[in-house]
Coordinates of C-alpha atoms in Angstrom, one line a residue:
M1 CA -25.6 -1.2 37.0
S2 CA -23.4 2.1 36.8
T3 CA -24.6 4.5 34.8
V4 CA -21.1 3.5 33.0
E5 CA -21.9 0.1 32.4
A6 CA -25.4 1.8 31.1
A7 CA -24.0 3.4 29.1
R8 CA -21.4 1.5 27.3
P9 CA -24.5 -0.2 24.7
E10 CA -25.7 3.1 23.5
R11 CA -22.0 3.6 23.1
A12 CA -21.5 0.9 21.8
K13 CA -25.3 0.7 19.1
A14 CA -24.1 4.3 18.1
W15 CA -20.7 3.8 17.0
W16 CA -22.1 0.9 14.9
D17 CA -24.8 3.1 13.8
R18 CA -21.1 5.6 12.1
T19 CA -19.3 2.3 11.6
G20 CA -21.6 -0.4 10.3
P21 CA -22.9 1.5 6.8
G22 CA -18.6 1.9 5.8
I23 CA -18.0 -1.8 7.1
A24 CA -20.5 -3.8 5.4
V25 CA -19.9 -1.9 2.5
A26 CA -16.1 -3.1 2.2
A27 CA -17.1 -6.5 3.5
G28 CA -19.4 -6.3 0.2
G29 CA -16.5 -5.1 -2.1
A30 CA -14.2 -7.6 -0.2
A31 CA -16.8 -10.7 -1.8
V32 CA -17.1 -9.4 -4.7
A33 CA -13.3 -9.1 -5.7
M34 CA -12.8 -13.1 -4.2
A35 CA -15.7 -14.6 -6.7
I36 CA -13.8 -12.1 -9.2
N37 CA -10.3 -13.9 -7.6
R38 CA -12.5 -17.5 -7.9
L39 CA -13.1 -16.8 -11.4
V40 CA -9.9 -15.6 -12.5
P41 CA -6.9 -16.7 -10.7
A42 CA -4.5 -14.6 -12.0
L43 CA -6.5 -11.5 -11.6
S44 CA -5.4 -11.0 -7.4
A45 CA -8.4 -10.1 -5.1
L46 CA -6.7 -7.2 -3.8
T47 CA -5.7 -5.9 -7.2
V48 CA -9.6 -6.2 -8.0
A49 CA -10.4 -4.7 -4.3
V50 CA -8.6 -2.0 -5.0
L51 CA -10.2 -1.5 -8.8
L52 CA -13.5 -1.6 -7.5
G53 CA -13.0 0.7 -4.5
V54 CA -11.7 3.3 -7.0
L55 CA -14.7 2.8 -9.4
A56 CA -17.3 3.2 -6.7
G57 CA -15.6 6.0 -4.8
G58 CA -17.5 8.8 -6.4
A59 CA -20.7 7.2 -6.4
L60 CA -20.7 6.2 -2.8
P61 CA -22.9 8.7 0.1
A62 CA -20.5 10.2 2.4
V63 CA -22.6 8.5 5.2
L64 CA -20.2 5.8 5.0
S65 CA -16.5 7.2 4.8
H66 CA -16.0 7.0 8.5
G67 CA -16.8 3.3 8.2
L68 CA -14.1 3.4 4.9
R69 CA -11.8 4.9 6.4
W70 CA -12.4 2.2 10.3
A71 CA -12.5 -1.1 8.2
T72 CA -8.8 0.1 5.6
R73 CA -7.2 1.1 8.9
A74 CA -8.2 -1.8 11.1
F75 CA -8.2 -4.7 9.2
L76 CA -4.9 -3.7 7.2
R77 CA -3.5 -4.3 10.4
A78 CA -5.3 -7.2 11.4
G79 CA -4.1 -8.6 7.9
V80 CA -0.9 -7.9 7.4
V81 CA -0.8 -9.8 11.4
L82 CA -2.4 -12.9 10.3
L83 CA 0.7 -12.9 6.5
G84 CA 3.5 -13.7 9.4
L85 CA 1.6 -17.2 9.0
Q86 CA 2.1 -17.4 5.8
L87 CA 6.2 -17.7 6.2
S88 CA 8.6 -19.3 8.3
L89 CA 11.9 -18.8 8.8
T90 CA 12.9 -22.5 7.5
E91 CA 11.8 -22.1 4.5
V92 CA 14.5 -18.5 3.9
V93 CA 17.4 -20.9 5.0
R94 CA 16.6 -23.4 2.6
L95 CA 17.4 -20.3 -0.2
G96 CA 20.8 -20.7 0.3
P97 CA 23.3 -17.8 1.7
G98 CA 24.0 -17.0 -1.9
M99 CA 20.1 -16.3 -2.2
V100 CA 19.5 -14.5 0.8
A101 CA 22.2 -12.4 0.0
V102 CA 20.1 -11.5 -3.3
V103 CA 16.8 -10.9 -1.9
V104 CA 18.5 -8.6 0.9
A105 CA 20.6 -6.9 -1.7
T106 CA 17.4 -6.5 -4.1
V107 CA 15.7 -5.0 -1.3
L108 CA 18.2 -2.9 0.2
L109 CA 18.7 -1.2 -3.2
A110 CA 15.4 -1.1 -4.9
F111 CA 14.5 0.6 -1.4
T112 CA 16.8 3.1 -1.5
G113 CA 17.2 3.8 -5.3
T114 CA 13.7 4.3 -5.8
L115 CA 13.9 6.9 -3.0
A116 CA 15.8 8.8 -5.1
L117 CA 14.2 8.4 -8.6
G118 CA 11.1 10.1 -6.0
R119 CA 13.4 12.8 -5.6
L120 CA 14.5 13.1 -9.3
T121 CA 11.2 13.5 -10.8
G122 CA 9.5 15.5 -7.7
V123 CA 7.1 13.9 -6.1
P124 CA 6.1 14.6 -2.5
R125 CA 8.4 12.7 0.2
G126 CA 5.2 10.8 1.4
L127 CA 4.5 9.2 -2.4
G128 CA 8.5 8.2 -2.8
L129 CA 8.4 7.1 0.4
M130 CA 5.2 5.0 0.0
V131 CA 5.6 3.7 -3.6
A132 CA 10.1 2.6 -2.6
T133 CA 8.1 0.2 0.1
G134 CA 5.9 -1.3 -1.5
F135 CA 8.1 -1.4 -5.0
S136 CA 10.2 -3.1 -2.9
I137 CA 9.2 -5.7 -0.2
C138 CA 5.3 -6.5 -0.3
G139 CA 2.9 -4.4 -2.3
A140 CA 0.2 -3.1 -0.5
S141 CA 0.3 -4.8 2.9
A142 CA 4.1 -2.6 2.9
I143 CA 3.0 0.3 2.0
V144 CA 0.6 0.5 4.7
A145 CA 2.8 -0.9 7.5
M146 CA 5.3 1.8 6.3
D147 CA 2.6 4.7 6.8
S148 CA 2.6 4.0 10.1
V149 CA 5.6 5.1 10.8
A150 CA 5.6 8.0 8.4
R151 CA 3.1 9.1 8.3
A152 CA 1.8 10.0 4.4
R153 CA -1.0 11.7 3.4
K154 CA -4.1 10.0 2.7
E155 CA -4.1 10.1 -1.1
E156 CA 0.1 9.1 -1.1
V157 CA -1.1 6.2 0.1
A158 CA -3.7 5.3 -2.1
T159 CA -1.7 6.5 -5.3
A160 CA 0.7 4.2 -4.3
V161 CA -1.3 1.6 -3.7
T162 CA -2.4 1.9 -7.1
L163 CA 1.0 2.7 -8.7
V164 CA 1.6 -1.2 -7.2
T165 CA -1.4 -2.0 -8.7
I166 CA -1.1 -0.7 -12.1
Y167 CA 3.0 -2.2 -12.3
G168 CA 1.9 -5.4 -10.4
S169 CA -0.3 -6.3 -13.4
A170 CA 1.4 -5.2 -16.2
A171 CA 4.8 -7.4 -14.8
I172 CA 2.3 -10.6 -14.8
A173 CA 3.0 -10.3 -18.8
A174 CA 6.3 -8.7 -19.4
V175 CA 8.3 -11.0 -16.3
P176 CA 7.3 -14.6 -18.5
F177 CA 8.0 -12.4 -21.7
L178 CA 11.6 -11.7 -21.4
G179 CA 12.5 -14.2 -19.3
S180 CA 12.1 -16.9 -21.7
R181 CA 11.8 -15.3 -25.0
V182 CA 14.6 -12.3 -24.7
F183 CA 16.5 -13.0 -21.9
G184 CA 16.6 -17.4 -22.0
L185 CA 16.1 -18.2 -18.6
E186 CA 15.6 -21.3 -17.2
P187 CA 12.0 -22.3 -14.9
E188 CA 13.3 -22.0 -12.1
T189 CA 15.5 -19.1 -12.5
L190 CA 12.7 -17.2 -14.1
G191 CA 10.9 -18.2 -10.6
M192 CA 13.2 -16.6 -8.6
W193 CA 12.9 -13.1 -10.7
A194 CA 9.3 -12.9 -10.5
G195 CA 9.9 -13.6 -6.9
L196 CA 12.5 -10.9 -6.2
S197 CA 10.6 -8.4 -8.8
V198 CA 6.8 -8.5 -8.6
H199 CA 5.2 -6.4 -6.3
E200 CA 1.9 -8.9 -4.9
V201 CA 2.4 -12.5 -3.7
A202 CA -0.8 -12.9 -5.8
Q203 CA 1.4 -11.7 -8.8
V204 CA 4.1 -13.4 -8.5
V205 CA 1.8 -16.1 -8.7
A206 CA 0.6 -16.0 -12.1
A207 CA 4.5 -14.2 -12.9
A208 CA 5.6 -17.3 -12.8
S209 CA 3.0 -19.9 -13.8
P210 CA 3.5 -20.0 -17.7
A211 CA 7.3 -21.2 -16.1
G212 CA 5.4 -24.1 -14.4
A213 CA 4.6 -25.1 -10.6
A214 CA 8.2 -26.0 -9.7
A215 CA 9.2 -22.1 -10.8
V216 CA 6.1 -21.4 -9.0
G217 CA 6.7 -22.9 -5.7
T218 CA 10.5 -20.9 -5.8
A219 CA 8.5 -18.0 -6.5
V220 CA 6.7 -17.8 -3.9
I221 CA 9.8 -18.4 -1.3
V222 CA 11.5 -16.0 -2.6
K223 CA 8.8 -13.5 -2.5
L224 CA 8.0 -14.4 1.3
T225 CA 11.8 -13.7 2.3
R226 CA 11.3 -10.4 0.6
V227 CA 8.3 -10.2 3.3
V228 CA 10.0 -11.0 6.3
L229 CA 12.6 -7.5 5.4
L230 CA 9.3 -5.7 6.1
A231 CA 9.4 -5.3 10.0
P232 CA 13.2 -4.2 9.8
M233 CA 12.8 -2.1 7.0
V234 CA 9.6 -0.7 9.0
A235 CA 11.8 -0.5 12.1
G236 CA 14.7 1.3 10.9
M237 CA 12.3 3.8 9.5
G238 CA 10.6 4.2 12.7
V239 CA 13.8 4.6 14.0
L240 CA 15.1 7.9 11.7
E241 CA 11.8 9.2 11.9
R242 CA 11.9 9.8 15.6
R243 CA 15.4 11.0 15.5
A244 CA 14.0 13.4 12.2
G245 CA 11.4 14.9 14.9
R246 CA 8.6 13.8 12.4
T247 CA 5.3 14.6 14.1
A248 CA 2.3 13.1 13.0
A249 CA -1.0 15.0 15.4
G250 CA 1.0 16.1 18.0
K251 CA 3.1 12.2 18.3
R252 CA 6.1 10.8 17.9
P253 CA 6.0 7.7 15.2
P254 CA 6.5 4.3 16.7
I255 CA 9.4 2.4 16.0
M256 CA 7.9 -0.7 15.6
P257 CA 4.0 -0.7 15.4
L258 CA 2.1 -2.9 17.2
F259 CA 0.7 -4.9 14.4
V260 CA 4.2 -5.3 12.7
A261 CA 5.2 -6.9 16.1
G262 CA 2.3 -9.3 15.8
F263 CA 3.5 -9.8 12.4
L264 CA 6.9 -10.9 13.8
V265 CA 5.4 -13.5 16.3
M266 CA 3.2 -14.5 14.0
L267 CA 6.7 -15.6 11.6
L268 CA 8.2 -17.0 14.2
L269 CA 5.0 -19.2 15.9
R270 CA 4.8 -21.0 12.3
S271 CA 8.6 -20.9 12.0
A272 CA 8.9 -23.0 15.3
D273 CA 6.0 -25.2 13.5
V274 CA 3.4 -25.2 16.5
V275 CA -0.1 -24.6 14.7
P276 CA -1.8 -26.9 13.2
V277 CA -2.3 -26.9 9.2
P278 CA -5.7 -26.2 9.8
A279 CA -5.5 -23.4 11.7
L280 CA -2.7 -22.0 8.9
T281 CA -4.9 -22.5 5.9
G282 CA -7.6 -20.3 7.6
A283 CA -5.4 -18.0 8.6
K284 CA -4.5 -17.7 5.1
D285 CA -7.8 -16.8 3.9
I286 CA -8.9 -14.9 6.5
S287 CA -6.1 -12.5 5.6
T288 CA -7.0 -12.1 2.2
V289 CA -10.8 -11.2 3.2
L290 CA -8.9 -9.1 5.5
L291 CA -6.6 -7.1 3.6
A292 CA -9.6 -7.4 0.3
A293 CA -11.7 -5.0 2.5
A294 CA -9.2 -2.9 3.8
M295 CA -8.0 -2.0 -0.2
F296 CA -12.0 -1.7 -1.3
G297 CA -11.7 0.9 1.3
L298 CA -8.5 2.6 0.6
G299 CA -9.8 2.6 -3.4
T300 CA -12.4 4.7 -2.1
S301 CA -10.4 7.6 -1.8
V302 CA -8.7 7.3 -5.1
R303 CA -10.2 10.0 -7.0
V304 CA -9.1 8.9 -10.5
G305 CA -9.6 13.0 -12.4
A306 CA -7.2 14.4 -9.2
L307 CA -4.9 11.0 -10.2
L308 CA -4.6 11.7 -13.8
R309 CA -4.5 15.5 -13.4
T310 CA -1.6 15.1 -10.6
G311 CA -0.3 11.9 -11.3
R312 CA 1.9 12.2 -14.2
R313 CA 5.1 12.1 -12.1
G314 CA 4.0 9.4 -9.6
L315 CA 3.1 7.5 -12.7
L316 CA 6.8 7.9 -13.9
L317 CA 7.9 7.0 -10.6
G318 CA 6.6 3.6 -10.8
L319 CA 7.9 2.9 -14.1
L320 CA 11.2 3.3 -13.2
A321 CA 10.8 1.8 -10.2
T322 CA 9.4 -1.2 -11.8
L323 CA 12.6 -1.2 -14.2
L324 CA 15.0 -1.2 -11.0
V325 CA 13.6 -4.0 -9.6
G326 CA 14.0 -6.2 -12.8
A327 CA 17.2 -5.0 -13.9
V328 CA 18.6 -4.9 -9.3
S329 CA 17.5 -8.4 -8.8
L330 CA 18.2 -9.6 -12.3
T331 CA 21.9 -8.2 -12.5
A332 CA 21.7 -9.9 -9.1
L333 CA 20.9 -13.4 -10.2
T334 CA 23.6 -13.4 -13.1
I335 CA 25.8 -12.8 -10.1
I336 CA 26.1 -15.9 -8.2
G337 CA 25.3 -17.9 -11.4
R338 CA 21.5 -18.6 -11.4

């Protein structure tokens, strides 16, 4: 056995000694979040995991920080890849060209409008970009994917995820009330509005549930169509970041991160109908666990005191962005006669 081969087990043990405890804590946080989600299905496991991480963050010993950072980065990327297996281009086509156009228009207007609102409210550029991405596409998963090319500060990423949690949770109650009581939307249209305007998939399901099972089905398809736009949006921003010469640690940001390319591959495999149904079910569960563990890790980096002292502008941006995506999507649905 060579000296290099003999050293490998020692390096692996040293890596695990440094990283393992944090990974174990992140996994434990995910397990608790999943258990709460089973007891209260209206609460997204990802939302609960973020909140648990925020509550636990200040009390955790520093020795866990390396493992929690590793879990946040690695598990989020793996979870985003597996998220692609929940999407099918066939379902997107079934919406019809008019509805697909509404989805694309809503995402683009919400994204660019939130960027403008970020400048108006005076939040840092990184936070504005993270909020624009998360609120227009698919919440925390989109935020982390965009961070891979834009390189926002860790605090800005965590704050954006917290804002997604706050305003997405508020939308669970607001969307069905406004849709049915104020705007008089039919159940199918309310489902479309929920899919267009609410941030996380689980939040979309909860928001559309009062309108019935058919509305939930429609809402999920519309929401997942928004998720399809994650890859081109990240790739487009990657091109802009490279042209602008923005760097992180001396490196140019990638046009499309490898894990986003993996997301696209999984999407194409699902669309080609070559993945067995049991594998799809298993991949969905694994993706949820990975993302919940990552969200717990990300939540531990949030300091509530600092957020309250400096986050007023961020809270205002989150409110304005939520109102923007809700108004734009509802207007678009009205234009196409829904």
